[in-house]
Amino acid sequence: MGKALMIQGTSSGAGKSLLALALCRIFTNMGYDVVPFKSQNMSLNSAPSIEGGEISRAQYLQALACRKKPSIMFNPILLKPEGNMRSQVVFMGKPIGSVSAREYMLSKKEELFKKAMQVLDELLEKHDIVVIEGAGSPVEINLKDYDIANMRVAKHANAKVILVTDIDRGGSFASIVGTMELLSEEEQELVMGFVFNKFRGDASLLKPGFDYLEKRYGKKVLGVIPYTEHKIPEEDSLVEFPKIKGDLHIQIVKLPHISNFTDFEPLHWANGVDYVTKAEEIKGDLIIIPGSKNTVEDLLWMRENGIEDAIIQAHKEGAFVIGICGGFQMLGEKIIDNIESKRGEVKGIGLLKAKTVFAETKRTNHLKAEILWEPVRGLNVEGYEIRMGRSISEKPFSIIHEINGARTFEPEGAVGERAFGTYLHGIFHNFEFTEQFLNMLRLERDLEPITVQKWSIEEEIERFAEVVRRSIDIDYILEVLE
């Protein structure tokens, strides 16, 4: 029977996901058979699993840290917010319906929790260590009785709990004390110690606070993780979207239901990106409409706020326009949606000669493709798709030649005049494509060509894990886990 180690936080954004990821890699490097787990995650950043299902990107990355293929078992319940206090519920990788927050809390949650715990039991039977990630804070008074992602999970698995806090925000000692005081005695017993995350400065100055915590609760301060720059995608709940104007002015429309914004991280590092929400802001060299959890509603939002007209005008004046997934669908001539928004036929922006019809089944696959778009024709790229739309176009962007390892020959995307759309999430993580595309735009502006720095998630995981390994007491953690 394996051991369960749980990472809980004093708040959202405290560093649970990254600490769990680092511990997954540290224990894996030590020779243990490790897997991640999160009973319920709310996120619009998702990724395909090995089974063809959909899981949170956080657990996807944690699986890579364990050197495991990402599985639906690592994130049984995924909630994808749709707006108006409703979420799509994805269970074991497949959508099972759309519910309001109240309906979910009072009806479906308990049933799904029991099934999720069966999955956790199976993981504990098969592996040495299960690193479990909590959600938000474990002591939100109004939600604690309904919480299925924190202490109920810890008690079920008899997990040892590490409580992490973000000291960069300030108030970290108060947040740890407040959390501990609101835990029951039984729950306090499960806490093995505390980790302070994102610290800048001299850690010795924290000693009086450490002494207080250890004296009051009899719990060890396991370590202090320094503030570390990295390229590992963050969870999306508290992301502060950057506004950086580089040599090229790259603008991304921050849709109300924006999803998989990690697509644009290579552009952020190579040039800088500017997220926009108003029509008067639209004036970039490159304008990108990203993926969306609710494509039609976000298209209508752009239309009502003048953003659609502003994009069309900018395009007439020479801006290059790209749509990724839902953004691609919006750029087409029409969308027929009787599934997600149930609005039937809706006129698209019309920059691409494409038509999209929503289907009941969601495609969640890893893809390999060959670009057909002339400036980089013949380039092989990789990515993934998560979509319910099925699109046809007169002039496809690429040919998919591999889906989850199986050979195929399937056109996707669309190319127009100074515009293209694609279903390939992660297209810009193909650094050769990104470098050639950016340099095409730079040449038009009489700018010198650049070399896009290549980096990999694997290297970033290893580098961050090493920082954590040097910063916290791994031997003590393993001792407590027995």
mmCIF file of C-alpha atoms in Angstrom, residues 232-370:
data_model
loop_
_atom_site.group_PDB
_atom_site.id
_atom_site.type_symbol
_atom_site.label_atom_id
_atom_site.label_comp_id
_atom_site.label_asym_id
_atom_site.label_seq_id
_atom_site.Cartn_x
_atom_site.Cartn_y
_atom_site.Cartn_z
ATOM 1 C CA ILE A 232 6.329 26.154 -16.014
ATOM 2 C CA PRO A 233 2.709 27.100 -16.777
ATOM 3 C CA GLU A 234 0.855 28.435 -13.745
ATOM 4 C CA GLU A 235 -2.715 27.615 -12.759
ATOM 5 C CA ASP A 236 -5.102 30.104 -14.339
ATOM 6 C CA SER A 237 -7.254 31.138 -11.397
ATOM 7 C CA LEU A 238 -5.061 34.052 -10.303
ATOM 8 C CA VAL A 239 -3.015 34.793 -13.397
ATOM 9 C CA GLU A 240 -2.130 38.442 -13.881
ATOM 10 C CA PHE A 241 -2.210 38.840 -17.642
ATOM 11 C CA PRO A 242 0.842 40.809 -18.808
ATOM 12 C CA LYS A 243 0.786 43.938 -20.962
ATOM 13 C CA ILE A 244 4.161 44.029 -22.683
ATOM 14 C CA LYS A 245 4.752 45.766 -26.002
ATOM 15 C CA GLY A 246 7.846 44.355 -27.633
ATOM 16 C CA ASP A 247 9.416 45.186 -31.000
ATOM 17 C CA LEU A 248 6.269 43.677 -32.468
ATOM 18 C CA HIS A 249 2.991 44.703 -30.874
ATOM 19 C CA ILE A 250 1.348 41.321 -30.236
ATOM 20 C CA GLN A 251 -2.167 41.600 -28.846
ATOM 21 C CA ILE A 252 -4.289 38.790 -27.418
ATOM 22 C CA VAL A 253 -7.984 39.352 -26.853
ATOM 23 C CA LYS A 254 -8.717 38.500 -23.221
ATOM 24 C CA LEU A 255 -12.058 36.778 -23.735
ATOM 25 C CA PRO A 256 -14.442 36.364 -20.783
ATOM 26 C CA HIS A 257 -14.088 32.566 -21.109
ATOM 27 C CA ILE A 258 -10.469 32.460 -22.299
ATOM 28 C CA SER A 259 -8.959 28.980 -22.120
ATOM 29 C CA ASN A 260 -5.522 27.445 -22.598
ATOM 30 C CA PHE A 261 -3.775 30.813 -22.482
ATOM 31 C CA THR A 262 -0.521 28.894 -21.952
ATOM 32 C CA ASP A 263 -0.482 28.672 -25.777
ATOM 33 C CA PHE A 264 1.084 32.126 -25.817
ATOM 34 C CA GLU A 265 3.915 31.741 -23.317
ATOM 35 C CA PRO A 266 6.579 31.382 -26.065
ATOM 36 C CA LEU A 267 5.396 34.705 -27.549
ATOM 37 C CA HIS A 268 5.610 36.280 -24.101
ATOM 38 C CA TRP A 269 9.227 35.152 -23.677
ATOM 39 C CA ALA A 270 10.297 35.851 -27.274
ATOM 40 C CA ASN A 271 8.706 39.271 -27.721
ATOM 41 C CA GLY A 272 6.132 40.231 -25.112
ATOM 42 C CA VAL A 273 2.335 40.165 -25.377
ATOM 43 C CA ASP A 274 -0.417 42.645 -24.606
ATOM 44 C CA TYR A 275 -3.803 41.325 -23.436
ATOM 45 C CA VAL A 276 -6.657 43.613 -24.496
ATOM 46 C CA THR A 277 -10.339 43.896 -23.554
ATOM 47 C CA LYS A 278 -11.468 47.106 -25.287
ATOM 48 C CA ALA A 279 -12.053 48.017 -28.926
ATOM 49 C CA GLU A 280 -9.976 51.186 -28.690
ATOM 50 C CA GLU A 281 -6.931 49.116 -27.646
ATOM 51 C CA ILE A 282 -6.900 47.049 -30.859
ATOM 52 C CA LYS A 283 -3.968 48.222 -33.004
ATOM 53 C CA GLY A 284 -1.312 45.516 -32.919
ATOM 54 C CA ASP A 285 0.980 44.121 -35.587
ATOM 55 C CA LEU A 286 -0.406 40.701 -34.634
ATOM 56 C CA ILE A 287 -3.840 40.138 -33.100
ATOM 57 C CA ILE A 288 -4.720 36.726 -31.664
ATOM 58 C CA ILE A 289 -8.139 35.448 -30.655
ATOM 59 C CA PRO A 290 -7.465 32.589 -28.197
ATOM 60 C CA GLY A 291 -9.416 29.492 -27.257
ATOM 61 C CA SER A 292 -12.697 29.835 -25.378
ATOM 62 C CA LYS A 293 -14.878 27.648 -23.189
ATOM 63 C CA ASN A 294 -17.923 29.351 -24.733
ATOM 64 C CA THR A 295 -17.064 30.298 -28.301
ATOM 65 C CA VAL A 296 -20.362 31.829 -29.437
ATOM 66 C CA GLU A 297 -20.931 33.835 -26.248
ATOM 67 C CA ASP A 298 -17.399 35.259 -26.465
ATOM 68 C CA LEU A 299 -17.898 36.081 -30.158
ATOM 69 C CA LEU A 300 -21.092 37.966 -29.303
ATOM 70 C CA TRP A 301 -19.257 39.729 -26.468
ATOM 71 C CA MET A 302 -16.656 40.963 -28.955
ATOM 72 C CA ARG A 303 -19.402 42.019 -31.336
ATOM 73 C CA GLU A 304 -21.337 43.941 -28.687
ATOM 74 C CA ASN A 305 -18.200 45.712 -27.434
ATOM 75 C CA GLY A 306 -16.932 46.769 -30.853
ATOM 76 C CA ILE A 307 -13.883 44.498 -30.671
ATOM 77 C CA GLU A 308 -14.932 42.521 -33.752
ATOM 78 C CA ASP A 309 -15.165 45.691 -35.882
ATOM 79 C CA ALA A 310 -11.855 46.915 -34.460
ATOM 80 C CA ILE A 311 -10.141 43.647 -35.466
ATOM 81 C CA ILE A 312 -11.589 43.832 -38.977
ATOM 82 C CA GLN A 313 -10.408 47.436 -39.329
ATOM 83 C CA ALA A 314 -6.931 46.621 -37.971
ATOM 84 C CA HIS A 315 -6.753 43.720 -40.419
ATOM 85 C CA LYS A 316 -7.610 46.069 -43.316
ATOM 86 C CA GLU A 317 -4.779 48.328 -42.162
ATOM 87 C CA GLY A 318 -2.258 45.468 -42.256
ATOM 88 C CA ALA A 319 -2.484 43.626 -38.921
ATOM 89 C CA PHE A 320 -1.996 39.861 -39.052
ATOM 90 C CA VAL A 321 -4.838 37.962 -37.334
ATOM 91 C CA ILE A 322 -4.709 34.459 -35.835
ATOM 92 C CA GLY A 323 -7.409 32.344 -34.192
ATOM 93 C CA ILE A 324 -6.608 29.349 -31.991
ATOM 94 C CA CYS A 325 -9.360 26.736 -31.496
ATOM 95 C CA GLY A 326 -12.426 28.797 -30.484
ATOM 96 C CA GLY A 327 -10.725 31.852 -31.953
ATOM 97 C CA PHE A 328 -10.372 29.989 -35.264
ATOM 98 C CA GLN A 329 -14.082 29.170 -35.189
ATOM 99 C CA MET A 330 -14.926 32.850 -34.596
ATOM 100 C CA LEU A 331 -12.804 33.971 -37.564
ATOM 101 C CA GLY A 332 -14.804 31.769 -39.939
ATOM 102 C CA GLU A 333 -17.932 32.683 -41.858
ATOM 103 C CA LYS A 334 -20.430 30.976 -39.576
ATOM 104 C CA ILE A 335 -20.860 28.779 -36.510
ATOM 105 C CA ILE A 336 -23.753 26.386 -35.982
ATOM 106 C CA ASP A 337 -23.996 25.680 -32.247
ATOM 107 C CA ASN A 338 -26.905 23.725 -30.844
ATOM 108 C CA ILE A 339 -24.697 22.163 -28.170
ATOM 109 C CA GLU A 340 -22.728 24.686 -26.088
ATOM 110 C CA SER A 341 -24.554 28.019 -26.361
ATOM 111 C CA LYS A 342 -27.610 26.553 -28.137
ATOM 112 C CA ARG A 343 -27.853 29.718 -30.262
ATOM 113 C CA GLY A 344 -28.069 27.858 -33.554
ATOM 114 C CA GLU A 345 -26.471 29.558 -36.560
ATOM 115 C CA VAL A 346 -24.325 32.603 -35.770
ATOM 116 C CA LYS A 347 -22.417 34.771 -38.244
ATOM 117 C CA GLY A 348 -18.643 34.663 -37.804
ATOM 118 C CA ILE A 349 -16.091 37.458 -38.220
ATOM 119 C CA GLY A 350 -15.483 36.311 -41.787
ATOM 120 C CA LEU A 351 -11.716 36.654 -42.177
ATOM 121 C CA LEU A 352 -11.437 32.934 -42.976
ATOM 122 C CA LYS A 353 -13.498 30.887 -45.442
ATOM 123 C CA ALA A 354 -14.498 28.272 -42.893
ATOM 124 C CA LYS A 355 -17.664 26.918 -41.308
ATOM 125 C CA THR A 356 -17.962 25.236 -37.898
ATOM 126 C CA VAL A 357 -20.652 22.885 -36.590
ATOM 127 C CA PHE A 358 -20.620 21.858 -32.924
ATOM 128 C CA ALA A 359 -20.877 18.124 -32.204
ATOM 129 C CA GLU A 360 -21.942 16.367 -28.998
ATOM 130 C CA THR A 361 -18.629 14.561 -28.560
ATOM 131 C CA LYS A 362 -15.431 16.353 -27.601
ATOM 132 C CA ARG A 363 -12.159 15.630 -29.374
ATOM 133 C CA THR A 364 -9.218 15.494 -26.942
ATOM 134 C CA ASN A 365 -6.089 14.305 -28.715
ATOM 135 C CA HIS A 366 -2.345 14.742 -29.102
ATOM 136 C CA LEU A 367 -1.566 15.712 -32.696
ATOM 137 C CA LYS A 368 1.312 15.809 -35.138
ATOM 138 C CA ALA A 369 0.821 17.808 -38.304
ATOM 139 C CA GLU A 370 2.497 19.252 -41.366
#
